[in-house]
XYZ file of C-alpha atoms in Angstrom:
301
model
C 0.000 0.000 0.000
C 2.205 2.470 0.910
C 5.935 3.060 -1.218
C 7.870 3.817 1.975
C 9.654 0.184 2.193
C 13.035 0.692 1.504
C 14.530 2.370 4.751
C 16.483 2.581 7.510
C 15.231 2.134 11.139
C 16.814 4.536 13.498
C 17.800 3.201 16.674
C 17.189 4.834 20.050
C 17.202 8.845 20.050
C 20.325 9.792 22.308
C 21.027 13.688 23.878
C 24.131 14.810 24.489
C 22.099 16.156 27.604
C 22.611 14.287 30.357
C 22.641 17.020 32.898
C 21.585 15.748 36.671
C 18.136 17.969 37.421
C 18.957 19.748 41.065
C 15.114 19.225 42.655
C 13.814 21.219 45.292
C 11.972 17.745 46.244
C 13.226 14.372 47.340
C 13.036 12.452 44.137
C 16.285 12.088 42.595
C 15.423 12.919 39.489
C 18.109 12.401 36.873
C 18.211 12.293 33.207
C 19.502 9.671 30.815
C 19.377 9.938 27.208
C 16.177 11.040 25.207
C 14.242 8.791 22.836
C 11.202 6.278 22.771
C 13.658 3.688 24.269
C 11.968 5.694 27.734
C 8.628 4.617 26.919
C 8.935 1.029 26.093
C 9.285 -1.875 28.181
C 9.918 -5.516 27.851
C 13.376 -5.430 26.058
C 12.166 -4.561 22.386
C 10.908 -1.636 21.058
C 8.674 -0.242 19.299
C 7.696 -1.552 15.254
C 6.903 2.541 15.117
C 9.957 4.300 15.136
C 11.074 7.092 12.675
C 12.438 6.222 9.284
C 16.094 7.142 8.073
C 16.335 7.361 4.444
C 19.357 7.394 1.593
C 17.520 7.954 -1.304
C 16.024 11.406 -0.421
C 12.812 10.683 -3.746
C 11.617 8.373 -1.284
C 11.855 10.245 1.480
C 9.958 12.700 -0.038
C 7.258 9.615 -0.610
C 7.308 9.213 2.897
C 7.033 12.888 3.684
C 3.882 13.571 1.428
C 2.028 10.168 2.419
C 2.393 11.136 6.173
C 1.499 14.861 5.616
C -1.802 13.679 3.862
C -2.470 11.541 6.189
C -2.227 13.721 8.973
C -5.070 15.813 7.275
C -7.233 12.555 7.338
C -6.418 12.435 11.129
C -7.331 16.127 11.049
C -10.364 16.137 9.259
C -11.305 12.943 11.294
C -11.367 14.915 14.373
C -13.091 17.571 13.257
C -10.104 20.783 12.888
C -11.378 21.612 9.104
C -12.808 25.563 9.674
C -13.725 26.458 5.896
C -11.020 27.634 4.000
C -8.680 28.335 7.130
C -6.337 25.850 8.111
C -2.833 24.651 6.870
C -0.213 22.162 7.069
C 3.357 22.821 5.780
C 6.336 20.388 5.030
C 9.746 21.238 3.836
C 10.480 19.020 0.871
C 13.193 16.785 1.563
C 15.141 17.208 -1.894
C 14.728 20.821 -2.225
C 14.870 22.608 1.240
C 14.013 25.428 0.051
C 10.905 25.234 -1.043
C 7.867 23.483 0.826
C 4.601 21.294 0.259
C 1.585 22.649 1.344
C -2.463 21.871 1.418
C -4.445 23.779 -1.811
C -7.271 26.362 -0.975
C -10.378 25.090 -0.249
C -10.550 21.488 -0.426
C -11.656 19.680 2.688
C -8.949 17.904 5.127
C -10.834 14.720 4.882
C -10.493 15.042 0.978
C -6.530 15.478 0.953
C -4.420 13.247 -0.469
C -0.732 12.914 -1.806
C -1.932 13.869 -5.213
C -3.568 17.197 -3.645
C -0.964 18.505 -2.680
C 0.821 22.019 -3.917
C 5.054 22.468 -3.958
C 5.634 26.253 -3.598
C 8.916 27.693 -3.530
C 10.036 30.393 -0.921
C 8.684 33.255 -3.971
C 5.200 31.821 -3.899
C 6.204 30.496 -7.377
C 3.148 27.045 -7.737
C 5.821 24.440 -8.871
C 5.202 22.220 -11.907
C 5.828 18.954 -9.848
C 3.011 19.045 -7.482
C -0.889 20.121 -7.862
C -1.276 23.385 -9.810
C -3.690 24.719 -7.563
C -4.260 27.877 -5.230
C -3.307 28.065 -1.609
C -4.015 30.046 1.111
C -2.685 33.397 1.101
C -2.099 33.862 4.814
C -1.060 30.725 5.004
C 1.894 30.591 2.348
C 2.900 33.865 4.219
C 2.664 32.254 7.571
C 4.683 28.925 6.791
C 7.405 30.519 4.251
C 8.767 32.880 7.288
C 8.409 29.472 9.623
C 10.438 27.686 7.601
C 12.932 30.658 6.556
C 13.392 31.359 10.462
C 13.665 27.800 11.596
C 15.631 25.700 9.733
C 15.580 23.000 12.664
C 12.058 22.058 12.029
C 10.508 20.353 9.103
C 6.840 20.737 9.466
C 4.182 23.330 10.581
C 0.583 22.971 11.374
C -1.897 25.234 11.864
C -5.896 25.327 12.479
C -8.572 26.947 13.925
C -10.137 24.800 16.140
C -12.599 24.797 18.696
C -10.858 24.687 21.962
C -7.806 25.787 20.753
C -9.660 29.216 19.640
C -11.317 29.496 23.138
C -8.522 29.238 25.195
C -6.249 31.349 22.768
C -8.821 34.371 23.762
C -7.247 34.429 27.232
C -3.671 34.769 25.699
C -2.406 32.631 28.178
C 0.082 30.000 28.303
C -0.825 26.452 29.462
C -0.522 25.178 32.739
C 1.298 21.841 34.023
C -2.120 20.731 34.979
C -1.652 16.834 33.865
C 1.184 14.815 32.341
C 0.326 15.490 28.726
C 0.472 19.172 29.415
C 4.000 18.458 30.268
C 5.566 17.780 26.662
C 4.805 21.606 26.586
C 6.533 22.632 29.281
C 8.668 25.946 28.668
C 8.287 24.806 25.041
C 4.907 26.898 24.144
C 4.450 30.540 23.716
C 1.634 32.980 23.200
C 1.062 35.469 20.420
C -0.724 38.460 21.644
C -0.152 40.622 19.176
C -3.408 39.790 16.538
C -3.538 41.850 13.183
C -6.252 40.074 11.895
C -5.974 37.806 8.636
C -2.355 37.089 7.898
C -1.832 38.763 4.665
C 0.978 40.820 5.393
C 4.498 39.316 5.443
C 5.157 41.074 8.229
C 2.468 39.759 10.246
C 4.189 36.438 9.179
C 7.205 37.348 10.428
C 5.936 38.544 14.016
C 4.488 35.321 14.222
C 7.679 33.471 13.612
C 9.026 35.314 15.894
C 6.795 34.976 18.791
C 6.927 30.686 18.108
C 10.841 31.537 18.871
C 12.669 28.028 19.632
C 9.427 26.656 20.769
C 6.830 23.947 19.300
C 4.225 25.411 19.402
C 2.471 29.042 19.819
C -1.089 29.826 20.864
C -2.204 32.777 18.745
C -4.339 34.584 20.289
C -8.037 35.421 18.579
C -7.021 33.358 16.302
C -5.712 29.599 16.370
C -2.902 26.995 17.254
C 0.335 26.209 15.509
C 3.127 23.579 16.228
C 5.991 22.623 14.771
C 8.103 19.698 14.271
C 11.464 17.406 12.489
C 8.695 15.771 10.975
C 5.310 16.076 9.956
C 3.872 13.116 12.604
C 5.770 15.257 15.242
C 4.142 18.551 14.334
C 0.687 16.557 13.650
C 0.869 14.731 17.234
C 1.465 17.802 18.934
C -1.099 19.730 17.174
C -3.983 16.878 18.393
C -2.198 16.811 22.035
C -2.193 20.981 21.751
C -6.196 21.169 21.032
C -7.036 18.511 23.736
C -4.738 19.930 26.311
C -6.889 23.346 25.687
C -10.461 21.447 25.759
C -8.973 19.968 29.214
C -7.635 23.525 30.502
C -11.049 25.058 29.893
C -12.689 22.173 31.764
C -10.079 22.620 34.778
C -11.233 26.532 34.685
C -14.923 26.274 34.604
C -14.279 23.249 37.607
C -12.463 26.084 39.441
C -15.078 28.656 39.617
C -17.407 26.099 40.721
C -15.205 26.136 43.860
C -12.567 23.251 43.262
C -8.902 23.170 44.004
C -6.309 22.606 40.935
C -3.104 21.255 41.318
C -0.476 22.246 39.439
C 2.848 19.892 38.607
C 5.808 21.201 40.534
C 8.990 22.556 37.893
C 11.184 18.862 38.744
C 8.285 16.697 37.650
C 7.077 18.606 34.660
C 10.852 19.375 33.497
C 11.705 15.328 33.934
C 8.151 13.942 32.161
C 9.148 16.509 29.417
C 12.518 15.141 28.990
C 11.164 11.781 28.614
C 8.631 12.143 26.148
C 8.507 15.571 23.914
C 11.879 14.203 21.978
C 11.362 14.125 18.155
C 11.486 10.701 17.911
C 9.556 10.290 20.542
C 6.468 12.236 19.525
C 7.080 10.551 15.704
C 6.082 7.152 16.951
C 3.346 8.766 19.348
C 1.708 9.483 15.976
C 2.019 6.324 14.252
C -1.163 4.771 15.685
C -3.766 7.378 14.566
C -1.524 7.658 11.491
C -2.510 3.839 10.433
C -5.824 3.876 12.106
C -6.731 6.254 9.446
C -5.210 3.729 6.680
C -7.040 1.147 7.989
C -10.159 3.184 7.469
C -9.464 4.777 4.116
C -7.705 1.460 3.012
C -4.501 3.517 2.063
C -6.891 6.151 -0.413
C -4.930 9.033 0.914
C -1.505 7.864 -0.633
C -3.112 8.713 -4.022
């Protein structure tokens, strides 16, 4: 089904961090190296780990199966808001110049075929779908990209909770464990001028995301960022329910309950272990081929 077969499996994801956290508790905490080697148990490890590739053509196969399939998982869950929306990958043979969703079509609709290769002009190349895309979005994801050459992938939506807590133009709070891969690692936007169609407006944006993976805009939306596209994709889904579960936790505090918020050493050390690239790549994997199972492949089109 899908042409992705001939690569490399990367072994465990190592730091060159492996700096001893000083807690103001008793735990101990220390830190080894990072990777999804943390989260498995048993002595073998997960089927789901990130690809390495050789032959960059098929790893720009991979690249454009994954990033339509992450608009299945999208669409799926219900983050299509009319024309509003995008998702942004750097193409693997060309760096400078990106893949991105064309205007209008539905996220449940996307596949590899739909896709439109734009250089960093705004110049529609001939090798992908000859179609129009979103004008704020080109401007949002070509200063991404030009700013952050570390990451890979961008996605941005407007959905539901992620709009309502944005409002507040607040950062998250360590209020459970999944809230903890953003710790320190999100930042807020406050400056809204409306619809991005000023490149400058791009660039503020860029900006404000700084080294981080993610950036709530406020008024307006969410945005991560990633190596890869699963990594910005998971984060995105894990972004929009940590903000459903943050407005639940504030309406539950008016009514008169207590919230408890994870101390620094705990949030800093469940961080660590899980908000890794390769980490959040595998994390992915399993709504990634739920939603082949249920298209039987269609999106690799």
């Amino acid at each position: 089904m899908s042409t992705t077969t001939d690569v490399k499996t990367c072994t465990a994801a190592s730091s060159s961090e492996t700096q001893k956290l000083q807690p103001v508790t008793d735990r101990g905490y220390s830190l080894g190296s990072q990777g999804i080697h943390n989260l498995a148990f048993g002595g073998i490890l997960p089927k789901n780990q990130r690809p390495r590739f050789s032959d960059k053509l098929k790893e720009r196969r991979h690249v454009l199966e994954h990033m339509a399939g992450t608009f299945r998982v999208f669409g799926r869950r219900g983050f299509n808001e009319g024309p509003a929306g995008h998702i942004s990958v750097r193409d693997p043979v060309d760096p400078e110049t990106f893949w991105i969703n064309p205007l209008g079509l539905h996220f449940s609709q996307i596949d590899v075929s739909s896709l439109v290769h734009v250089n960093s002009e705004g110049e529609i190349l001939s090798d992908g779908n000859q179609a129009a895309i979103n004008a704020a979005g080109f401007r949002i994801h070509a200063q991404l990209h030009k700013s952050r050459p570390d990451i890979n992938a961008a996605c941005h939506a407007h959905t539901v909770y992620g709009k309502a807590w944005a409002a507040f133009g607040k950062e998250l709070e360590m209020i459970n464990q999944d809230a903890c891969i953003f710790y320190k690692n999100h930042s807020v936007y406050q400056d809204f001028g409306g619809v991005v169609l000023d490149s400058e407006e791009g660039k503020r944006l860029a900006e404000s995301l700084g080294s981080n993976k993610a950036v709530l805009l406020q008024n307006h939306g969410l945005l991560t960022v990633g190596e890869t596209i699963d990594e910005a994709g998971y984060l995105f889904t894990l972004l929009e329910r940590t903000c459903e579960v943050q407005l639940q936790v504030e309406m539950a505090s008016r009514a008169g309950l207590q919230r408890n918020i994870i101390g620094d050493d705990e949030a800093y050390y469940t961080y660590y272990n899980t908000s890794d690239p390769e980490s959040l790549y595998s994390s992915f994997q399993s709504d990634y081929n739920y939603e082949l199972k249920l298209t039987n492949g269609e999106f690799l089109q």
